[in-house]
mmCIF file with all atom_site columns, C-alpha atoms in Angstrom:
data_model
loop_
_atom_site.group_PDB
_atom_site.id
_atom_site.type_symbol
_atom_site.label_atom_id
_atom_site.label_alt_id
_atom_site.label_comp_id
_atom_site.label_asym_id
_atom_site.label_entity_id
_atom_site.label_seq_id
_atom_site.pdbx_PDB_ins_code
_atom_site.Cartn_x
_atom_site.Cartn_y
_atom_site.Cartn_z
_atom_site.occupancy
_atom_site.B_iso_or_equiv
_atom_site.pdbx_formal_charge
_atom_site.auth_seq_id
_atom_site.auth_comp_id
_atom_site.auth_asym_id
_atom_site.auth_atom_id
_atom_site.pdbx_PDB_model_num
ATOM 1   C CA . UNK A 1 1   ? -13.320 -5.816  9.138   1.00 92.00 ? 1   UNK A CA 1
ATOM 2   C CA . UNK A 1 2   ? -10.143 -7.070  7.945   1.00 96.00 ? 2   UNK A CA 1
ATOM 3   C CA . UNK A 1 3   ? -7.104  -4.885  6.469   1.00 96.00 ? 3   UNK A CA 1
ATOM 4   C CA . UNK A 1 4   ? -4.301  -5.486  3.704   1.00 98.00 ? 4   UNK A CA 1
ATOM 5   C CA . UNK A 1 5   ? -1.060  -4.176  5.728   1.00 98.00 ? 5   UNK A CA 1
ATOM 6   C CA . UNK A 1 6   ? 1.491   -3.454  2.491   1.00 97.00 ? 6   UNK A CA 1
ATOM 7   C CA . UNK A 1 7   ? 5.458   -2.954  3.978   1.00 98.00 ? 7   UNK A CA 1
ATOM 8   C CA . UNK A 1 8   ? 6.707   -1.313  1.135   1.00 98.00 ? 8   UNK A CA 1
ATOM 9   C CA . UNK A 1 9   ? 10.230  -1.199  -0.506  1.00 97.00 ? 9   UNK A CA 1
ATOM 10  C CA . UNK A 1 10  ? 11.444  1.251   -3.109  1.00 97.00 ? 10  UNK A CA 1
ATOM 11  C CA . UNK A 1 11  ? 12.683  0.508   -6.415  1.00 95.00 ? 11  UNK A CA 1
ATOM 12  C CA . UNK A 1 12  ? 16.600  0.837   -6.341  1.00 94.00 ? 12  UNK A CA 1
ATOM 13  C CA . UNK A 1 13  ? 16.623  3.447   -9.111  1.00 96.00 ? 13  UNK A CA 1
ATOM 14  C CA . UNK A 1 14  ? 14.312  5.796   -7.120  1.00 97.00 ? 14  UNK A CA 1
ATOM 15  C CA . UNK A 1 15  ? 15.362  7.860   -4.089  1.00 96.00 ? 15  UNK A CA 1
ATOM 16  C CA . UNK A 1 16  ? 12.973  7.899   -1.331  1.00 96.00 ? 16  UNK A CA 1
ATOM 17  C CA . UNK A 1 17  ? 11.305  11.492  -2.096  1.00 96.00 ? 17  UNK A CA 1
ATOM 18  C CA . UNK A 1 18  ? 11.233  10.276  -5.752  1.00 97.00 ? 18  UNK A CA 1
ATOM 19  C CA . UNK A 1 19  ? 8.965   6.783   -4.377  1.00 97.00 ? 19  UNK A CA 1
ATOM 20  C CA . UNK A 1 20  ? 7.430   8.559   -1.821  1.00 97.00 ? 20  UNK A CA 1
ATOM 21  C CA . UNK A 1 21  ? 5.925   11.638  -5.168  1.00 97.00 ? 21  UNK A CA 1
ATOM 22  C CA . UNK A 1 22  ? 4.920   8.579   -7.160  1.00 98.00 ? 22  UNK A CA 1
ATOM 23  C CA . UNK A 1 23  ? 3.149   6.929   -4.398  1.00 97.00 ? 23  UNK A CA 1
ATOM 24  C CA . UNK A 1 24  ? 1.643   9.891   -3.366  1.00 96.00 ? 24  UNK A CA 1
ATOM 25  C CA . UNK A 1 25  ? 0.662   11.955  -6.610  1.00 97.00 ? 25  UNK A CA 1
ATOM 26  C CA . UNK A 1 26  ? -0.239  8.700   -9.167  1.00 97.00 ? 26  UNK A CA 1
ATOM 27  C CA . UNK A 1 27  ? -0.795  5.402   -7.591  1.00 97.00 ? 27  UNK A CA 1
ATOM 28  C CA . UNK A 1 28  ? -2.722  6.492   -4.397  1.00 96.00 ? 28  UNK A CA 1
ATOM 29  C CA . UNK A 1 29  ? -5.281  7.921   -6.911  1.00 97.00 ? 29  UNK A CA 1
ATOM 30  C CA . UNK A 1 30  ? -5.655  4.767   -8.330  1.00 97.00 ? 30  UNK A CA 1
ATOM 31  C CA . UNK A 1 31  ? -6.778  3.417   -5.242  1.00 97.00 ? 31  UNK A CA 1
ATOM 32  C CA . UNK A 1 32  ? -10.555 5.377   -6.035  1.00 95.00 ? 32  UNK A CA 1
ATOM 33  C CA . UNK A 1 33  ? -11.355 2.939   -8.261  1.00 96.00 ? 33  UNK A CA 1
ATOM 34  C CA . UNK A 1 34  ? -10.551 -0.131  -6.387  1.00 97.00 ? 34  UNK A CA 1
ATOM 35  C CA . UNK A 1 35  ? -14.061 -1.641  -5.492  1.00 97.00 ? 35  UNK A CA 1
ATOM 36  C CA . UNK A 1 36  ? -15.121 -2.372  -1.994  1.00 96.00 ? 36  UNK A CA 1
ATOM 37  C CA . UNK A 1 37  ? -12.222 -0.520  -0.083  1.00 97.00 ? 37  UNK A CA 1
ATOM 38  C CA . UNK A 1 38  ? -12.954 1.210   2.765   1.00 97.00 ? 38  UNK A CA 1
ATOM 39  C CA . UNK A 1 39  ? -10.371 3.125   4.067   1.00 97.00 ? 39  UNK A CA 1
ATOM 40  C CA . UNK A 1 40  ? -6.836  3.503   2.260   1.00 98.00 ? 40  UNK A CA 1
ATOM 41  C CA . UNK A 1 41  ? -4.254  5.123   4.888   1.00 97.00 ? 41  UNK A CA 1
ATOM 42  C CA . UNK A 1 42  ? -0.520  5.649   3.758   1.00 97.00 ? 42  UNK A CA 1
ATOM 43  C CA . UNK A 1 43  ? 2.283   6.367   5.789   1.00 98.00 ? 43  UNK A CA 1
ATOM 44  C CA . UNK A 1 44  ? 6.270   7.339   5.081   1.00 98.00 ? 44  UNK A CA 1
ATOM 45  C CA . UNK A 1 45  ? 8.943   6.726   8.237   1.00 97.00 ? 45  UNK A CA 1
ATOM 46  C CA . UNK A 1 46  ? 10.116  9.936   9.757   1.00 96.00 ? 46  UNK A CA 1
ATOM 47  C CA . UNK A 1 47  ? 13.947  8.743   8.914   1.00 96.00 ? 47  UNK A CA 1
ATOM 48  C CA . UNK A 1 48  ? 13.747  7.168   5.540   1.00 94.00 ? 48  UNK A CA 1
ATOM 49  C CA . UNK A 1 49  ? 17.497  5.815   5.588   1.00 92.00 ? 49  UNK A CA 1
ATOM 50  C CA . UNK A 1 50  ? 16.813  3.897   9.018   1.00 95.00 ? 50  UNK A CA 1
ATOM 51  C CA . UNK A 1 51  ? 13.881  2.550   8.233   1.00 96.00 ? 51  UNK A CA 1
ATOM 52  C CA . UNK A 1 52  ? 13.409  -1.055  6.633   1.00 95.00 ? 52  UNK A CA 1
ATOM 53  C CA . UNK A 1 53  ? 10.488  -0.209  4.857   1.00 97.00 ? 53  UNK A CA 1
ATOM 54  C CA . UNK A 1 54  ? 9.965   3.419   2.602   1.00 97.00 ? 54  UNK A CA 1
ATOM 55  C CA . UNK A 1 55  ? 6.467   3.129   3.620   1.00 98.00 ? 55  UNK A CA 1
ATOM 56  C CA . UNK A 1 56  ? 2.938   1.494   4.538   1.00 97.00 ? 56  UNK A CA 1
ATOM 57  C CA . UNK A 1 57  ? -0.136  1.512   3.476   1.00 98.00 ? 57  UNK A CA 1
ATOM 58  C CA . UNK A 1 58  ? -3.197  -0.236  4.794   1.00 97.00 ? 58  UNK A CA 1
ATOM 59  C CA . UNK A 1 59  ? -6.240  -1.238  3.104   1.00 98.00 ? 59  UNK A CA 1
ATOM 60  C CA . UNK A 1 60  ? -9.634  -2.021  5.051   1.00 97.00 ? 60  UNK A CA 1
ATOM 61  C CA . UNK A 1 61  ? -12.261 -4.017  3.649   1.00 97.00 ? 61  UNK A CA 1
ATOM 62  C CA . UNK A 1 62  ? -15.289 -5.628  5.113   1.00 96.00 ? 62  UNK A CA 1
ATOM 63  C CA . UNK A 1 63  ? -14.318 -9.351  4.862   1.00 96.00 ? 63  UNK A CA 1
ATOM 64  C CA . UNK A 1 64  ? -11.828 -11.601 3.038   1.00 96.00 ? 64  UNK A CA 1
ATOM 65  C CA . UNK A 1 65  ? -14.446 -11.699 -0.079  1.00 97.00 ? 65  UNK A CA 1
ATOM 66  C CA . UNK A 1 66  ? -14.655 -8.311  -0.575  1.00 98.00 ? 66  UNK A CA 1
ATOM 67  C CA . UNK A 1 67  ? -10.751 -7.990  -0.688  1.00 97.00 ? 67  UNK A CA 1
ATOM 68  C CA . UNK A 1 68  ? -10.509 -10.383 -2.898  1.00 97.00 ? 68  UNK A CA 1
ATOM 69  C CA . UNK A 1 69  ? -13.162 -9.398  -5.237  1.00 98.00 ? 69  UNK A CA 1
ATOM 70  C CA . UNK A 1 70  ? -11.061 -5.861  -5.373  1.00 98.00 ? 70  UNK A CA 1
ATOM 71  C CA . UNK A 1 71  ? -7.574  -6.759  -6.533  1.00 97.00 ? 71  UNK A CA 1
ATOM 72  C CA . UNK A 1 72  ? -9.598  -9.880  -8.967  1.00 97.00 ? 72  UNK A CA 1
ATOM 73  C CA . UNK A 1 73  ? -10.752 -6.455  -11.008 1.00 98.00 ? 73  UNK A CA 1
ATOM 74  C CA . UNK A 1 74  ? -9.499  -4.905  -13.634 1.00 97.00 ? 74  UNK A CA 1
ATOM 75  C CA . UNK A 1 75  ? -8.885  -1.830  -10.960 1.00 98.00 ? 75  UNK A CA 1
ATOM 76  C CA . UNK A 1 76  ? -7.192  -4.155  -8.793  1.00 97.00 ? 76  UNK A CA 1
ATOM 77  C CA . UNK A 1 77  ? -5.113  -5.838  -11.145 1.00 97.00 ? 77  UNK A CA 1
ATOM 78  C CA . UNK A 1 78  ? -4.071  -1.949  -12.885 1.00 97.00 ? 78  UNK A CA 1
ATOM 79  C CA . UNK A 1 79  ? -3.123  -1.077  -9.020  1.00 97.00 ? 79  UNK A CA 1
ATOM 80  C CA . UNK A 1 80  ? -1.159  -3.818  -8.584  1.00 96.00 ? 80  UNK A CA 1
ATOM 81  C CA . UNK A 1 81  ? 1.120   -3.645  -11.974 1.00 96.00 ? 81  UNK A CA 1
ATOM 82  C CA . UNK A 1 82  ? 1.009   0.127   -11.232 1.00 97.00 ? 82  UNK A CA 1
ATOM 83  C CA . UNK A 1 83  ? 2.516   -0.412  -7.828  1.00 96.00 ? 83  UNK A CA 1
ATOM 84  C CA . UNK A 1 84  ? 5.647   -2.336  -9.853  1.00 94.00 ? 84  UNK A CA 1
ATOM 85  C CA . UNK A 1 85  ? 6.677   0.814   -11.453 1.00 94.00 ? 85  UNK A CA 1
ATOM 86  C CA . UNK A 1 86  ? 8.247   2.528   -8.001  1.00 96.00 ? 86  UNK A CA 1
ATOM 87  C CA . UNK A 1 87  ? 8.480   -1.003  -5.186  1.00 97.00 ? 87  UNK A CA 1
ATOM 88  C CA . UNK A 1 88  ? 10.406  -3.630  -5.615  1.00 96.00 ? 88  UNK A CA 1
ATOM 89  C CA . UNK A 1 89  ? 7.412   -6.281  -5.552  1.00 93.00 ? 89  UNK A CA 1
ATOM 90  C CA . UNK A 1 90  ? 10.116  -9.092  -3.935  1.00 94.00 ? 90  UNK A CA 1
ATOM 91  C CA . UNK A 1 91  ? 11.307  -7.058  -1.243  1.00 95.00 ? 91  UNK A CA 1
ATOM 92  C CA . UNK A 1 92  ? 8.478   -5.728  0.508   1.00 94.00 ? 92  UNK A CA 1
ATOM 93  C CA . UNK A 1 93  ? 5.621   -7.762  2.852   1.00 95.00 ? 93  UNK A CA 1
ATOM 94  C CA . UNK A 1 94  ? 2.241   -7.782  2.850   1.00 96.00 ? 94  UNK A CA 1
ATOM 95  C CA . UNK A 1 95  ? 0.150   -9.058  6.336   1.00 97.00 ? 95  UNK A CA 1
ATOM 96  C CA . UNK A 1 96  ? -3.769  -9.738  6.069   1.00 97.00 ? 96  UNK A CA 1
ATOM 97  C CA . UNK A 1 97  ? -5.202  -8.791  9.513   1.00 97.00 ? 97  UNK A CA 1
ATOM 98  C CA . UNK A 1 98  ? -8.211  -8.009  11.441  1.00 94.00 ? 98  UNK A CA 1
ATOM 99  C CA . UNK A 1 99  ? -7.790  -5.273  13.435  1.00 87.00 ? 99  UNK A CA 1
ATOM 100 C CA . UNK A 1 100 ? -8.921  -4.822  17.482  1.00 88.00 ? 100 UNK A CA 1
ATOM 101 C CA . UNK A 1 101 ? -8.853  -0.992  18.429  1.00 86.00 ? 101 UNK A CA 1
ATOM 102 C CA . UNK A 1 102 ? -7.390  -1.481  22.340  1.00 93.00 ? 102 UNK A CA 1
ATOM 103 C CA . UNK A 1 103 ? -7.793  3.102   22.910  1.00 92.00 ? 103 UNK A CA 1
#
């Protein structure tokens, strides 16, 4: 299983609660229709104005292929420009990993 770590950077024109809204009540819908994803998790820092990042989200498909195949879909490809209207695309990291529970 591999997972699509997204560090996530508001748009300058949007105040946190404003980013975190839009993240929450239209793009995280969006992820639905994204094919082979199989867990989406979001999270928002506890201090927003400390924090590097306005949030995370993490997307876990079953290989490198399948991840692919998702965002090379017209679902994919909506989520992505859809994710441009409230983080600044530049600023923010993403991290391909497999992940090891340790507890």
């Amino acid at each position: 299983m591999v997972k699509m770590v997204a560090l996530l950077v508001r748009e300058d024109s949007l105040s946190h609660e404003e980013f975190a809204t839009y993240w929450e009540e239209e793009h995280a819908p969006l992820v639905d229709d994204l094919p082979n994803v199989q867990r989406y998790v979001t999270s928002l820092p506890t201090d927003p104005e400390e924090s590097a990042y306005d949030g995370l989200a993490e997307l876990y498909f079953e290989d490198m292929a399948a991840l692919g195949a998702a965002f090379d879909s017209a679902a994919g490809e909506a989520l992505l420009e859809d994710a441009a209207e409230f983080s600044d695309q530049e600023a923010g990291d993403v991290l391909y990993m497999e992940e090891t529970e340790q507890l």
